[in-house]
Coordinates of C-alpha atoms in Angstrom, one line a residue:
M1 CA 134.8 84.1 3.3
L2 CA 136.0 86.7 5.8
N3 CA 132.4 88.0 6.3
I4 CA 131.1 84.5 6.8
S5 CA 133.8 83.7 9.4
K6 CA 133.0 86.9 11.2
F7 CA 129.3 86.2 11.2
R8 CA 129.9 82.7 12.6
A9 CA 132.2 84.2 15.3
Q10 CA 129.5 86.7 16.3
K11 CA 126.9 84.0 16.3
S12 CA 129.1 81.8 18.5
L13 CA 129.6 84.7 20.9
S14 CA 125.9 85.4 21.1
C15 CA 125.2 81.8 21.8
V16 CA 127.7 81.8 24.6
F17 CA 126.1 84.9 26.0
V18 CA 122.6 83.3 25.8
D19 CA 124.0 80.2 27.4
F20 CA 125.5 82.3 30.2
I21 CA 122.3 84.1 30.8
D22 CA 120.4 80.8 31.0
F23 CA 123.1 79.4 33.3
T24 CA 122.9 82.4 35.7
S25 CA 119.1 82.4 35.5
G26 CA 119.2 78.8 36.6
I27 CA 121.5 79.6 39.4
K28 CA 119.2 82.5 40.5
S29 CA 116.2 80.1 40.3
K30 CA 117.9 77.5 42.4
M31 CA 119.1 80.1 44.9
L32 CA 115.6 81.6 45.1
K33 CA 114.1 78.1 45.8
K34 CA 116.9 77.6 48.4
Y35 CA 116.2 80.9 50.1
Q36 CA 112.5 80.2 50.1
F37 CA 113.0 76.8 51.7
I38 CA 115.4 78.2 54.4
L39 CA 112.9 81.1 55.0
L40 CA 110.0 78.8 55.3
L41 CA 111.9 76.5 57.7
L42 CA 113.0 79.5 59.8
I43 CA 109.5 80.9 60.0
G44 CA 108.2 77.5 60.9
I45 CA 110.6 77.1 63.7
L46 CA 109.8 80.6 65.0
S47 CA 106.1 80.0 64.7
F48 CA 106.2 76.9 66.8
S49 CA 108.5 78.5 69.4
S50 CA 106.4 81.7 69.6
C51 CA 103.0 79.9 70.1
I52 CA 101.9 79.9 73.7
S53 CA 100.4 76.6 74.9
T54 CA 97.0 76.7 76.6
K55 CA 98.7 74.8 79.4
K56 CA 100.7 78.0 80.2
T57 CA 97.6 80.2 80.3
T58 CA 95.1 78.0 82.1
Y59 CA 94.6 78.4 85.9
L60 CA 94.6 75.5 88.4
Q61 CA 94.9 72.5 86.1
E62 CA 94.4 69.1 87.6
N63 CA 96.8 66.2 86.8
N64 CA 93.9 63.7 86.4
K65 CA 91.1 64.2 83.9
T66 CA 88.2 63.6 86.3
L67 CA 85.2 65.9 85.8
D68 CA 84.4 66.3 89.4
S69 CA 86.8 66.3 92.3
I70 CA 87.2 67.6 95.9
I71 CA 90.1 69.9 96.3
Q72 CA 91.5 70.5 99.8
I73 CA 92.5 74.2 100.0
Q74 CA 95.3 75.3 102.2
Q75 CA 94.0 77.1 105.3
L76 CA 95.8 79.9 107.1
K77 CA 97.7 78.2 109.9
K78 CA 98.8 81.3 111.7
P79 CA 97.0 84.6 112.2
Y80 CA 98.7 87.7 110.6
R81 CA 100.9 89.7 112.8
I82 CA 100.9 93.4 112.4
Q83 CA 103.8 95.2 110.8
T84 CA 104.9 98.8 110.3
G85 CA 102.9 100.6 107.7
D86 CA 99.7 98.6 108.3
L87 CA 96.5 100.5 108.6
L88 CA 94.1 99.5 111.4
S89 CA 90.4 100.1 111.8
I90 CA 89.4 100.4 115.5
R91 CA 85.9 100.9 116.8
V92 CA 84.8 101.3 120.4
K93 CA 81.2 100.7 121.4
A94 CA 79.4 101.0 124.7
L95 CA 75.9 101.3 126.2
D96 CA 76.3 105.0 126.2
Q97 CA 77.7 105.9 122.8
E98 CA 78.5 109.5 123.9
L99 CA 81.2 108.1 126.2
V100 CA 83.1 106.5 123.3
G101 CA 82.5 109.2 120.6
M102 CA 86.1 110.4 120.8
F103 CA 87.4 106.9 119.9
N104 CA 85.4 106.4 116.8
P105 CA 86.2 108.0 113.4
V106 CA 84.6 111.3 112.5
G107 CA 84.2 109.9 108.9
E108 CA 81.2 107.8 110.1
L109 CA 79.2 111.0 110.3
N110 CA 80.1 112.0 106.7
S111 CA 78.0 109.9 104.4
S112 CA 79.5 111.4 101.2
A113 CA 83.1 110.2 102.0
T114 CA 84.3 107.2 100.0
T115 CA 85.5 104.0 101.7
E116 CA 89.1 104.8 100.7
E117 CA 88.9 108.3 102.2
R118 CA 87.4 107.0 105.4
V119 CA 90.0 104.4 105.8
Y120 CA 92.9 106.7 105.0
F121 CA 91.8 109.6 107.3
D122 CA 90.2 107.7 110.1
G123 CA 92.4 104.6 110.3
F124 CA 95.3 104.1 112.7
T125 CA 98.6 103.7 110.9
V126 CA 101.4 101.7 112.5
D127 CA 104.5 103.9 112.5
D128 CA 108.1 102.9 112.1
H129 CA 108.4 102.2 115.8
G130 CA 105.3 99.8 115.7
N131 CA 103.0 102.3 117.5
I132 CA 99.5 103.7 116.9
R133 CA 98.2 106.8 118.5
V134 CA 94.8 106.2 120.3
P135 CA 92.8 109.1 121.8
T136 CA 93.4 109.4 125.6
L137 CA 95.8 106.4 125.5
G138 CA 98.5 108.0 123.5
A139 CA 101.1 105.7 121.8
V140 CA 100.2 102.0 121.9
N141 CA 102.7 99.5 120.6
V142 CA 101.1 96.8 118.3
L143 CA 104.1 95.6 116.4
G144 CA 104.0 91.8 116.1
Y145 CA 100.5 91.6 117.6
T146 CA 97.5 89.8 116.1
E147 CA 94.2 91.6 115.7
R148 CA 92.8 89.8 118.7
E149 CA 95.8 90.7 120.8
V150 CA 95.5 94.4 119.9
R151 CA 91.8 94.3 120.8
E152 CA 92.5 92.8 124.2
K153 CA 95.3 95.2 124.9
I154 CA 93.2 98.3 124.0
E155 CA 90.2 97.0 126.0
K156 CA 92.5 96.5 129.0
L157 CA 94.0 99.9 128.8
L158 CA 90.6 101.6 128.4
L159 CA 89.2 99.8 131.5
E160 CA 92.3 100.7 133.5
N161 CA 92.4 104.3 132.5
Y162 CA 89.1 105.5 131.3
F163 CA 86.0 103.3 131.7
K164 CA 84.5 101.2 134.4
E165 CA 83.3 97.6 134.0
E166 CA 79.7 98.8 134.0
A167 CA 80.2 100.7 130.7
N168 CA 80.3 97.4 128.9
I169 CA 82.7 98.6 126.2
F170 CA 83.2 96.6 123.1
V171 CA 86.3 97.0 121.0
T172 CA 86.8 95.7 117.4
V173 CA 90.1 95.8 115.6
K174 CA 90.6 94.9 112.0
L175 CA 93.1 95.5 109.3
A176 CA 91.7 98.2 107.0
G177 CA 91.6 95.9 104.0
I178 CA 94.3 93.7 102.5
R179 CA 96.5 96.1 100.5
Y180 CA 99.0 94.8 98.0
T181 CA 100.8 95.8 94.8
T182 CA 100.8 94.2 91.4
L183 CA 103.6 94.5 88.7
G184 CA 104.4 93.1 85.3
E185 CA 102.0 91.2 83.0
I186 CA 99.0 92.0 85.3
G187 CA 97.1 95.1 86.2
T188 CA 99.7 97.3 87.6
G189 CA 99.3 99.4 90.7
S190 CA 98.1 99.4 94.3
Q191 CA 95.2 97.2 95.1
V192 CA 93.0 96.7 98.2
I193 CA 90.4 94.1 99.1
Y194 CA 88.1 94.6 102.1
K195 CA 88.2 91.0 103.4
E196 CA 89.9 89.3 106.3
K197 CA 91.4 86.6 104.1
V198 CA 92.3 87.0 100.4
T199 CA 93.7 84.2 98.2
I200 CA 96.2 84.8 95.4
M201 CA 93.5 84.0 92.9
E202 CA 91.2 86.7 94.3
A203 CA 94.1 89.1 94.3
V204 CA 94.9 88.4 90.6
A205 CA 91.2 88.7 89.6
N206 CA 90.9 91.9 91.5
A207 CA 93.8 93.3 89.5
G208 CA 92.3 92.4 86.2
G209 CA 94.0 89.0 85.7
I210 CA 97.2 87.9 84.1
N211 CA 97.5 88.6 80.3
E212 CA 98.3 86.0 77.7
F213 CA 102.1 86.8 77.9
G214 CA 102.3 86.5 81.7
D215 CA 104.4 83.6 83.1
M216 CA 101.7 82.0 85.3
E217 CA 104.0 79.1 86.3
H218 CA 106.4 81.4 88.2
V219 CA 104.4 84.1 89.9
K220 CA 106.5 85.8 92.5
I221 CA 105.3 87.1 95.8
I222 CA 107.6 89.6 97.5
R223 CA 106.6 89.5 101.2
Q224 CA 107.6 91.7 104.1
Y225 CA 108.8 90.2 107.4
P226 CA 110.2 91.9 110.5
Y227 CA 113.7 90.9 109.4
G228 CA 113.3 92.0 105.8
E229 CA 111.8 90.7 102.5
E230 CA 111.6 87.3 101.0
I231 CA 110.6 86.2 97.5
H232 CA 108.3 83.2 97.1
T233 CA 107.1 81.6 93.9
I234 CA 103.8 79.9 93.2
D235 CA 102.6 78.1 90.1
L236 CA 99.0 79.3 89.2
T237 CA 98.6 76.8 86.4
S238 CA 98.6 73.9 88.9
I239 CA 95.8 72.9 91.2
D240 CA 98.6 72.3 93.8
A241 CA 98.7 76.1 94.2
T242 CA 95.7 75.8 96.5
K243 CA 97.9 73.8 98.9
S244 CA 100.7 76.3 99.0
E245 CA 101.4 78.2 102.2
Y246 CA 101.5 81.3 100.0
Y247 CA 98.0 80.7 98.6
Y248 CA 96.7 83.5 100.9
I249 CA 98.3 86.9 100.4
Q250 CA 99.3 89.2 103.2
P251 CA 99.1 93.0 103.6
N252 CA 101.9 94.8 101.6
D253 CA 102.6 91.8 99.4
L254 CA 104.0 92.6 95.9
I255 CA 102.8 90.2 93.2
L256 CA 105.2 90.1 90.2
V257 CA 104.3 88.4 86.9
N258 CA 107.2 88.4 84.4
A259 CA 106.7 88.0 80.7
L260 CA 107.1 84.7 78.7
P261 CA 109.9 84.5 76.1
Q262 CA 107.3 84.6 73.4
K263 CA 106.5 88.2 74.1
A264 CA 110.0 89.2 73.1
L265 CA 109.7 87.4 69.7
G266 CA 106.6 89.5 68.9
F267 CA 105.0 86.8 66.7
G268 CA 101.7 86.6 68.5
S269 CA 100.2 84.6 71.3
T270 CA 97.8 82.4 69.2
G271 CA 98.3 80.1 66.3
L272 CA 96.2 82.4 64.0
E273 CA 98.3 85.5 64.9
V274 CA 101.5 83.6 64.3
F275 CA 100.3 82.3 60.9
R276 CA 99.3 85.8 59.8
T277 CA 102.6 87.3 60.8
A278 CA 104.5 84.4 59.1
V279 CA 102.6 84.9 55.9
T280 CA 103.2 88.6 55.9
I281 CA 107.0 88.1 56.4
L282 CA 107.2 85.4 53.8
S283 CA 105.4 87.5 51.2
F284 CA 107.7 90.5 51.8
V285 CA 110.9 88.5 51.7
T286 CA 109.9 86.6 48.6
T287 CA 109.0 89.8 46.7
T288 CA 112.3 91.3 47.7
I289 CA 114.3 88.2 46.5
L290 CA 112.4 88.2 43.2
L291 CA 113.1 91.9 42.6
F292 CA 116.8 91.5 43.2
S293 CA 117.0 88.3 41.0
R294 CA 115.8 90.4 38.0
I295 CA 118.5 93.0 38.4

């Protein structure tokens, strides 16, 4: 009788142990399903928040859906006024070219020199006092002048001090390209375009464009003025950017493109990239939970 009772007691204990194992397994299974659900929900939320809409990466979008439309682009209302640090290209021509040889860049005779080298060595830089140094004329103040006003001033000084009316001198004054700097989610560095007028779109394209993580809705232009610097913002995703007074850049502008929040998440910029990342994370976490549940 004692052995039978002992056997029954051992059997009862083993049944309790088995029931306990089944119970804990059920809890682990429920916890695993719960964790999987929470993980899927979390990844889903992150996936939606990290996807970048095409509206944020498309230039100059129109509000209406018409296929063809006429867009009125903002024109420069005021000519650019020269500031310190600007580089000017000045040419003087006359019927007798020997008379004006000293005024023209030596680089013109060097065919192997690059455009950048010619501009740098042969241009006239506006110093901190707003002056340029012109042969025979010395320091000429051009701060705050337009290109036309500088041309007229130099012509007048040359006729008063060096040439006669019969020489028929012809002076041209131009900015030695539009020089600007780009920073952020855009090709970084110093850029130059040899045109009289340059739009923000041309400047961005010349720098290599804004990448998929760039905030095109809040492109900042840091512009220099005689009294200091100002920061302006332009939305390049809207067609209204063409009507902005900042649509045309100026020499020495700094174009800054900050990153979208999605870049910090690091999930990817397209739906496919986000999906692949989410699947990888889900597989890793699920495998980890399964391993710990068997311990």
